[in-house]
């Protein structure tokens, strides 16, 4: 197998706030192969968006990437080494901010954000923004850039692109704005597009159109995607491989079919069981009890144990390590749950957690009180 | 349904709590002096919608953004004054009530909003928030605090939370506070406008379950609005589908999902990503955007995007030819392609050749206009020849179709269900 396009290893991003250190992304590792669509899925607060902005080196104060390696082909986006005094410093191979701007962002890796209205400047026309982006990232004249911009708008299915070139963002519908952002991302022919919840704000029929478009474009250009979403339906539709995040960690990593049909982690299982289905009548939903704890003060041991229906005493003490539970073929199926380790899960006492308590959704309070 | 002529049969064991007849809400676009002299066209947010809700049931209302769901909900409660139509609540027309009478009527009807954050006053304690409707209606004097605590417990919060502020709660918990507030005056009917769409999946399920438990316990009737078809399927007894201010289909939940009869409903259901990689659904079945509600299409409002638009009677085309012509007509109207030459046009739209006869002549004329860059001319010709004469553009559809699942009446506002045409048109 060829080298992966993007390799993320043990990436850690922390936010240094007044209340303490928020470990928003806490040691995640995954790869993206050429032409592959990799999902990053989880509930709000799982650290999905922080993970993507870390890869793009777009994390802002008080946040900081504090560890790990990110490699794109043979370029090193993030890497640290230990200095002479034992302090952490970026390694020599790591790209400078200028190189990041000139060589990576836009040209090699593009990003599409969730809210197209916020990503477009309301006081400039759609065309001029697209043209500016192309002029900056590709070595072309203004006239050529305009032509590329119009072609891209047509490519993503904007009707009458010559006329719409001079429209302002507010004159476009939500779906059309998202198409503009896709056009922008594609216009510099990047090898990797990071899409951060790009269809979440859209209606289901429009979402369908966008997913179709992504399929088509992927076939045509062979672009790889990192697709961030909370919607397991979208994951099932488009992803090749999936990483499930919970509280800053990737807790399960598998090919899409394995994830849905050979689900290993209790969180993934619970997530799938808690969803109402569009294609069948579900008599009763089994919600995951409680809410996700805050990343500032994560539970000890396995981070999911406070809400886990299978939690046992050992889960509170033991920090699970990745276990490869895959069959002989295909990509590894990794899961981080002590059930699959030999640390005495079977003999451990079942734990009295939120999952068995009378009231759901109470963890924030419980923690607040214990801190007082 | 969208017409008052089709009446549900009276069912003795069920009691209608809410009957909506021809409800219409048009918003004017300006209110200044000039606007009163030269009025701008009105936004037809809701247009002639009729339906009934039985006591104790949940009617799901589903549709895409901008289809008028929320306006309908607000007009039902008379939070916005309807332009026309009547809303009978327990037999009393509330659409024409105002002032104190209306305020008193609201004791029986409450609403829950989408955003749990902005619908709670951040400076009021949760207890006070829950007690407020009781004060407004002069109810439960002297036992309000006790009742508020009781309600908090009912909705799955700790009664001790009485003295906390909204910001101390998570999104799901805030939506529970909203539920408790809506229940405070012991209403019969609650309109829920996207109550779970701001919540994470796992939290969504918790709140949905609580809502169902409360419904059973208090005998509540819900009008449940959502854009998420999975949520609607889970919670509703019957489902109404809206498109551009009108109702296109109304049936029992099982019937609507298993036997959808309106092409829009079919497209909606087909577009939902199914959380199972092995079920490769079709998606993106609709092209283009929803037309403007200021000047909606005549006849069936969905006809400009409908994949099953009926061919005008005057032409004799095969399904395949009509599909080509329909696609061509829409592509010209939406200007989705570039003219690069005659061969390119023909291969792009009429791979199997242009239809023969009258339809073919019209298509040839339109192709000639396109080749001389006369887009408007081609568009007008195609619209006048193919889109406008269709029955879909001529008449507003309203039909009752045969129910396959359950007993209830199934309404589908689509001309495919006029007699005889079904077999040919479904072959598409």
mmCIF file with all atom_site columns, C-alpha atoms in Angstrom, chain A residues 42-45 151 154 157-163 173 175-176 202-209 211-212 215 230-234 236-238 256-257 260-261 271-272 274-292 307 359-365 369 372, chain B residues 63-66 69 153 156-159 161 164 168-170 172-173 176 200-206 208-209 212-213 227-231 233-234 253-254 257-258 264 267-269 271-289 305 333-338:
data_model
loop_
_atom_site.group_PDB
_atom_site.id
_atom_site.type_symbol
_atom_site.label_atom_id
_atom_site.label_alt_id
_atom_site.label_comp_id
_atom_site.label_asym_id
_atom_site.label_entity_id
_atom_site.label_seq_id
_atom_site.pdbx_PDB_ins_code
_atom_site.Cartn_x
_atom_site.Cartn_y
_atom_site.Cartn_z
_atom_site.occupancy
_atom_site.B_iso_or_equiv
_atom_site.pdbx_formal_charge
_atom_site.auth_seq_id
_atom_site.auth_comp_id
_atom_site.auth_asym_id
_atom_site.auth_atom_id
_atom_site.pdbx_PDB_model_num
ATOM 1   C CA . UNK A 1 42  ? -19.214 12.498 17.329  1.00 0.00 ? 42  UNK A CA 1
ATOM 2   C CA . UNK A 1 43  ? -21.558 14.637 19.365  1.00 0.00 ? 43  UNK A CA 1
ATOM 3   C CA . UNK A 1 44  ? -21.030 18.323 19.974  1.00 0.00 ? 44  UNK A CA 1
ATOM 4   C CA . UNK A 1 45  ? -18.100 18.858 22.292  1.00 0.00 ? 45  UNK A CA 1
ATOM 5   C CA . UNK A 1 151 ? -16.245 27.324 -14.655 1.00 0.00 ? 151 UNK A CA 1
ATOM 6   C CA . UNK A 1 154 ? -20.946 25.826 -13.257 1.00 0.00 ? 154 UNK A CA 1
ATOM 7   C CA . UNK A 1 157 ? -24.274 23.294 -10.339 1.00 0.00 ? 157 UNK A CA 1
ATOM 8   C CA . UNK A 1 158 ? -24.917 27.013 -9.943  1.00 0.00 ? 158 UNK A CA 1
ATOM 9   C CA . UNK A 1 159 ? -27.310 27.986 -12.754 1.00 0.00 ? 159 UNK A CA 1
ATOM 10  C CA . UNK A 1 160 ? -26.344 30.953 -14.963 1.00 0.00 ? 160 UNK A CA 1
ATOM 11  C CA . UNK A 1 161 ? -22.846 31.242 -13.468 1.00 0.00 ? 161 UNK A CA 1
ATOM 12  C CA . UNK A 1 162 ? -21.905 34.293 -15.559 1.00 0.00 ? 162 UNK A CA 1
ATOM 13  C CA . UNK A 1 163 ? -24.752 36.269 -14.036 1.00 0.00 ? 163 UNK A CA 1
ATOM 14  C CA . UNK A 1 173 ? -29.955 30.111 -0.919  1.00 0.00 ? 173 UNK A CA 1
ATOM 15  C CA . UNK A 1 175 ? -27.581 25.165 -0.563  1.00 0.00 ? 175 UNK A CA 1
ATOM 16  C CA . UNK A 1 176 ? -26.171 27.441 -3.261  1.00 0.00 ? 176 UNK A CA 1
ATOM 17  C CA . UNK A 1 202 ? -29.083 22.244 4.954   1.00 0.00 ? 202 UNK A CA 1
ATOM 18  C CA . UNK A 1 203 ? -32.436 20.654 4.225   1.00 0.00 ? 203 UNK A CA 1
ATOM 19  C CA . UNK A 1 204 ? -32.488 16.976 3.489   1.00 0.00 ? 204 UNK A CA 1
ATOM 20  C CA . UNK A 1 205 ? -33.151 17.280 -0.249  1.00 0.00 ? 205 UNK A CA 1
ATOM 21  C CA . UNK A 1 206 ? -30.394 19.877 -0.586  1.00 0.00 ? 206 UNK A CA 1
ATOM 22  C CA . UNK A 1 207 ? -28.102 17.725 1.510   1.00 0.00 ? 207 UNK A CA 1
ATOM 23  C CA . UNK A 1 208 ? -28.782 14.917 -0.942  1.00 0.00 ? 208 UNK A CA 1
ATOM 24  C CA . UNK A 1 209 ? -27.801 17.167 -3.840  1.00 0.00 ? 209 UNK A CA 1
ATOM 25  C CA . UNK A 1 211 ? -23.653 14.556 -1.265  1.00 0.00 ? 211 UNK A CA 1
ATOM 26  C CA . UNK A 1 212 ? -24.268 13.593 -4.898  1.00 0.00 ? 212 UNK A CA 1
ATOM 27  C CA . UNK A 1 215 ? -19.530 11.816 -5.083  1.00 0.00 ? 215 UNK A CA 1
ATOM 28  C CA . UNK A 1 230 ? -22.587 14.156 13.817  1.00 0.00 ? 230 UNK A CA 1
ATOM 29  C CA . UNK A 1 231 ? -25.041 12.458 11.461  1.00 0.00 ? 231 UNK A CA 1
ATOM 30  C CA . UNK A 1 232 ? -24.569 8.689  11.302  1.00 0.00 ? 232 UNK A CA 1
ATOM 31  C CA . UNK A 1 233 ? -26.834 8.634  8.255   1.00 0.00 ? 233 UNK A CA 1
ATOM 32  C CA . UNK A 1 234 ? -24.415 10.787 6.286   1.00 0.00 ? 234 UNK A CA 1
ATOM 33  C CA . UNK A 1 236 ? -23.191 5.516  6.251   1.00 0.00 ? 236 UNK A CA 1
ATOM 34  C CA . UNK A 1 237 ? -23.865 7.118  2.882   1.00 0.00 ? 237 UNK A CA 1
ATOM 35  C CA . UNK A 1 238 ? -20.511 8.524  1.942   1.00 0.00 ? 238 UNK A CA 1
ATOM 36  C CA . UNK A 1 256 ? -17.849 1.948  7.455   1.00 0.00 ? 256 UNK A CA 1
ATOM 37  C CA . UNK A 1 257 ? -19.488 -1.452 7.063   1.00 0.00 ? 257 UNK A CA 1
ATOM 38  C CA . UNK A 1 260 ? -22.330 -0.341 11.535  1.00 0.00 ? 260 UNK A CA 1
ATOM 39  C CA . UNK A 1 261 ? -22.510 -4.109 11.361  1.00 0.00 ? 261 UNK A CA 1
ATOM 40  C CA . UNK A 1 271 ? -25.299 6.045  19.526  1.00 0.00 ? 271 UNK A CA 1
ATOM 41  C CA . UNK A 1 272 ? -26.726 3.824  16.822  1.00 0.00 ? 272 UNK A CA 1
ATOM 42  C CA . UNK A 1 274 ? -30.522 6.048  20.176  1.00 0.00 ? 274 UNK A CA 1
ATOM 43  C CA . UNK A 1 275 ? -31.319 7.219  16.664  1.00 0.00 ? 275 UNK A CA 1
ATOM 44  C CA . UNK A 1 276 ? -34.814 7.196  15.250  1.00 0.00 ? 276 UNK A CA 1
ATOM 45  C CA . UNK A 1 277 ? -34.756 5.522  11.840  1.00 0.00 ? 277 UNK A CA 1
ATOM 46  C CA . UNK A 1 278 ? -36.216 6.949  8.674   1.00 0.00 ? 278 UNK A CA 1
ATOM 47  C CA . UNK A 1 279 ? -36.670 3.528  7.109   1.00 0.00 ? 279 UNK A CA 1
ATOM 48  C CA . UNK A 1 280 ? -38.350 1.585  9.881   1.00 0.00 ? 280 UNK A CA 1
ATOM 49  C CA . UNK A 1 281 ? -40.601 2.159  12.840  1.00 0.00 ? 281 UNK A CA 1
ATOM 50  C CA . UNK A 1 282 ? -38.724 1.966  16.117  1.00 0.00 ? 282 UNK A CA 1
ATOM 51  C CA . UNK A 1 283 ? -41.047 1.360  19.044  1.00 0.00 ? 283 UNK A CA 1
ATOM 52  C CA . UNK A 1 284 ? -38.771 2.711  21.699  1.00 0.00 ? 284 UNK A CA 1
ATOM 53  C CA . UNK A 1 285 ? -35.578 4.712  21.565  1.00 0.00 ? 285 UNK A CA 1
ATOM 54  C CA . UNK A 1 286 ? -32.748 3.807  23.903  1.00 0.00 ? 286 UNK A CA 1
ATOM 55  C CA . UNK A 1 287 ? -31.081 7.092  24.620  1.00 0.00 ? 287 UNK A CA 1
ATOM 56  C CA . UNK A 1 288 ? -27.564 7.332  25.994  1.00 0.00 ? 288 UNK A CA 1
ATOM 57  C CA . UNK A 1 289 ? -28.056 8.448  29.544  1.00 0.00 ? 289 UNK A CA 1
ATOM 58  C CA . UNK A 1 290 ? -26.552 11.651 30.830  1.00 0.00 ? 290 UNK A CA 1
ATOM 59  C CA . UNK A 1 291 ? -24.600 14.238 28.883  1.00 0.00 ? 291 UNK A CA 1
ATOM 60  C CA . UNK A 1 292 ? -21.012 14.319 27.755  1.00 0.00 ? 292 UNK A CA 1
ATOM 61  C CA . UNK A 1 307 ? -22.647 6.929  30.662  1.00 0.00 ? 307 UNK A CA 1
ATOM 62  C CA . UNK A 1 359 ? -32.756 10.773 36.163  1.00 0.00 ? 359 UNK A CA 1
ATOM 63  C CA . UNK A 1 360 ? -31.042 11.232 32.850  1.00 0.00 ? 360 UNK A CA 1
ATOM 64  C CA . UNK A 1 361 ? -28.975 14.211 31.896  1.00 0.00 ? 361 UNK A CA 1
ATOM 65  C CA . UNK A 1 362 ? -27.532 15.202 35.216  1.00 0.00 ? 362 UNK A CA 1
ATOM 66  C CA . UNK A 1 363 ? -23.796 14.892 35.051  1.00 0.00 ? 363 UNK A CA 1
ATOM 67  C CA . UNK A 1 364 ? -22.951 18.565 34.806  1.00 0.00 ? 364 UNK A CA 1
ATOM 68  C CA . UNK A 1 365 ? -24.717 19.241 38.071  1.00 0.00 ? 365 UNK A CA 1
ATOM 69  C CA . UNK A 1 369 ? -21.614 20.010 43.293  1.00 0.00 ? 369 UNK A CA 1
ATOM 70  C CA . UNK A 1 372 ? -18.079 23.122 45.424  1.00 0.00 ? 372 UNK A CA 1
ATOM 71  C CA . UNK B 2 63  ? -41.240 20.098 5.403   1.00 0.00 ? 63  UNK B CA 1
ATOM 72  C CA . UNK B 2 64  ? -38.103 21.919 4.387   1.00 0.00 ? 64  UNK B CA 1
ATOM 73  C CA . UNK B 2 65  ? -37.094 25.336 5.636   1.00 0.00 ? 65  UNK B CA 1
ATOM 74  C CA . UNK B 2 66  ? -39.277 28.049 4.220   1.00 0.00 ? 66  UNK B CA 1
ATOM 75  C CA . UNK B 2 69  ? -44.340 25.068 9.010   1.00 0.00 ? 69  UNK B CA 1
ATOM 76  C CA . UNK B 2 153 ? -39.487 16.110 38.481  1.00 0.00 ? 153 UNK B CA 1
ATOM 77  C CA . UNK B 2 156 ? -36.832 14.378 34.360  1.00 0.00 ? 156 UNK B CA 1
ATOM 78  C CA . UNK B 2 157 ? -35.031 17.119 36.253  1.00 0.00 ? 157 UNK B CA 1
ATOM 79  C CA . UNK B 2 158 ? -34.180 17.234 39.916  1.00 0.00 ? 158 UNK B CA 1
ATOM 80  C CA . UNK B 2 159 ? -36.780 19.229 41.937  1.00 0.00 ? 159 UNK B CA 1
ATOM 81  C CA . UNK B 2 161 ? -33.018 22.615 40.479  1.00 0.00 ? 161 UNK B CA 1
ATOM 82  C CA . UNK B 2 164 ? -30.943 27.433 39.392  1.00 0.00 ? 164 UNK B CA 1
ATOM 83  C CA . UNK B 2 168 ? -26.460 26.061 34.571  1.00 0.00 ? 168 UNK B CA 1
ATOM 84  C CA . UNK B 2 169 ? -28.232 23.502 32.439  1.00 0.00 ? 169 UNK B CA 1
ATOM 85  C CA . UNK B 2 170 ? -27.255 21.689 29.262  1.00 0.00 ? 170 UNK B CA 1
ATOM 86  C CA . UNK B 2 172 ? -31.346 18.952 26.669  1.00 0.00 ? 172 UNK B CA 1
ATOM 87  C CA . UNK B 2 173 ? -32.084 19.989 30.227  1.00 0.00 ? 173 UNK B CA 1
ATOM 88  C CA . UNK B 2 176 ? -36.965 19.964 29.656  1.00 0.00 ? 176 UNK B CA 1
ATOM 89  C CA . UNK B 2 200 ? -27.420 15.984 19.947  1.00 0.00 ? 200 UNK B CA 1
ATOM 90  C CA . UNK B 2 201 ? -28.726 12.596 18.853  1.00 0.00 ? 201 UNK B CA 1
ATOM 91  C CA . UNK B 2 202 ? -28.350 10.907 22.216  1.00 0.00 ? 202 UNK B CA 1
ATOM 92  C CA . UNK B 2 203 ? -29.989 13.825 24.025  1.00 0.00 ? 203 UNK B CA 1
ATOM 93  C CA . UNK B 2 204 ? -32.696 14.023 21.372  1.00 0.00 ? 204 UNK B CA 1
ATOM 94  C CA . UNK B 2 205 ? -33.802 10.499 22.215  1.00 0.00 ? 205 UNK B CA 1
ATOM 95  C CA . UNK B 2 206 ? -34.005 11.331 25.928  1.00 0.00 ? 206 UNK B CA 1
ATOM 96  C CA . UNK B 2 208 ? -38.431 12.492 22.795  1.00 0.00 ? 208 UNK B CA 1
ATOM 97  C CA . UNK B 2 209 ? -38.987 9.683  25.269  1.00 0.00 ? 209 UNK B CA 1
ATOM 98  C CA . UNK B 2 212 ? -44.068 10.590 24.952  1.00 0.00 ? 212 UNK B CA 1
ATOM 99  C CA . UNK B 2 213 ? -44.281 9.680  28.624  1.00 0.00 ? 213 UNK B CA 1
ATOM 100 C CA . UNK B 2 227 ? -37.636 18.849 9.407   1.00 0.00 ? 227 UNK B CA 1
ATOM 101 C CA . UNK B 2 228 ? -36.109 15.549 10.512  1.00 0.00 ? 228 UNK B CA 1
ATOM 102 C CA . UNK B 2 229 ? -38.169 12.745 9.002   1.00 0.00 ? 229 UNK B CA 1
ATOM 103 C CA . UNK B 2 230 ? -36.730 10.134 11.348  1.00 0.00 ? 230 UNK B CA 1
ATOM 104 C CA . UNK B 2 231 ? -37.851 12.056 14.412  1.00 0.00 ? 231 UNK B CA 1
ATOM 105 C CA . UNK B 2 233 ? -41.641 8.925  12.122  1.00 0.00 ? 233 UNK B CA 1
ATOM 106 C CA . UNK B 2 234 ? -40.802 8.052  15.663  1.00 0.00 ? 234 UNK B CA 1
ATOM 107 C CA . UNK B 2 253 ? -47.365 7.498  9.912   1.00 0.00 ? 253 UNK B CA 1
ATOM 108 C CA . UNK B 2 254 ? -46.890 3.918  8.774   1.00 0.00 ? 254 UNK B CA 1
ATOM 109 C CA . UNK B 2 257 ? -43.591 6.172  5.161   1.00 0.00 ? 257 UNK B CA 1
ATOM 110 C CA . UNK B 2 258 ? -44.387 2.827  3.592   1.00 0.00 ? 258 UNK B CA 1
ATOM 111 C CA . UNK B 2 264 ? -42.454 15.315 -3.105  1.00 0.00 ? 264 UNK B CA 1
ATOM 112 C CA . UNK B 2 267 ? -38.273 12.518 -2.910  1.00 0.00 ? 267 UNK B CA 1
ATOM 113 C CA . UNK B 2 268 ? -37.996 13.633 0.709   1.00 0.00 ? 268 UNK B CA 1
ATOM 114 C CA . UNK B 2 269 ? -38.009 10.078 1.990   1.00 0.00 ? 269 UNK B CA 1
ATOM 115 C CA . UNK B 2 271 ? -33.130 11.764 0.251   1.00 0.00 ? 271 UNK B CA 1
ATOM 116 C CA . UNK B 2 272 ? -32.697 10.901 3.915   1.00 0.00 ? 272 UNK B CA 1
ATOM 117 C CA . UNK B 2 273 ? -29.328 9.337  4.589   1.00 0.00 ? 273 UNK B CA 1
ATOM 118 C CA . UNK B 2 274 ? -30.075 5.967  6.158   1.00 0.00 ? 274 UNK B CA 1
ATOM 119 C CA . UNK B 2 275 ? -27.743 5.007  9.002   1.00 0.00 ? 275 UNK B CA 1
ATOM 120 C CA . UNK B 2 276 ? -26.783 1.735  7.357   1.00 0.00 ? 276 UNK B CA 1
ATOM 121 C CA . UNK B 2 277 ? -24.010 1.541  4.773   1.00 0.00 ? 277 UNK B CA 1
ATOM 122 C CA . UNK B 2 278 ? -25.610 -1.535 3.218   1.00 0.00 ? 278 UNK B CA 1
ATOM 123 C CA . UNK B 2 279 ? -28.809 0.242  2.247   1.00 0.00 ? 279 UNK B CA 1
ATOM 124 C CA . UNK B 2 280 ? -27.634 2.303  -0.661  1.00 0.00 ? 280 UNK B CA 1
ATOM 125 C CA . UNK B 2 281 ? -30.495 4.707  -0.986  1.00 0.00 ? 281 UNK B CA 1
ATOM 126 C CA . UNK B 2 282 ? -31.078 7.088  -3.813  1.00 0.00 ? 282 UNK B CA 1
ATOM 127 C CA . UNK B 2 283 ? -30.471 10.644 -2.865  1.00 0.00 ? 283 UNK B CA 1
ATOM 128 C CA . UNK B 2 284 ? -30.501 14.103 -4.342  1.00 0.00 ? 284 UNK B CA 1
ATOM 129 C CA . UNK B 2 285 ? -33.675 13.253 -6.189  1.00 0.00 ? 285 UNK B CA 1
ATOM 130 C CA . UNK B 2 286 ? -34.732 16.837 -6.605  1.00 0.00 ? 286 UNK B CA 1
ATOM 131 C CA . UNK B 2 287 ? -33.107 19.503 -8.685  1.00 0.00 ? 287 UNK B CA 1
ATOM 132 C CA . UNK B 2 288 ? -33.040 23.202 -8.103  1.00 0.00 ? 288 UNK B CA 1
ATOM 133 C CA . UNK B 2 289 ? -34.335 25.256 -5.227  1.00 0.00 ? 289 UNK B CA 1
ATOM 134 C CA . UNK B 2 305 ? -39.317 20.365 -9.651  1.00 0.00 ? 305 UNK B CA 1
ATOM 135 C CA . UNK B 2 333 ? -35.281 27.585 -17.597 1.00 0.00 ? 333 UNK B CA 1
ATOM 136 C CA . UNK B 2 334 ? -32.553 27.217 -14.990 1.00 0.00 ? 334 UNK B CA 1
ATOM 137 C CA . UNK B 2 335 ? -29.732 27.887 -17.482 1.00 0.00 ? 335 UNK B CA 1
ATOM 138 C CA . UNK B 2 336 ? -27.702 24.989 -16.160 1.00 0.00 ? 336 UNK B CA 1
ATOM 139 C CA . UNK B 2 337 ? -25.650 24.353 -19.294 1.00 0.00 ? 337 UNK B CA 1
ATOM 140 C CA . UNK B 2 338 ? -23.579 26.089 -21.912 1.00 0.00 ? 338 UNK B CA 1
#
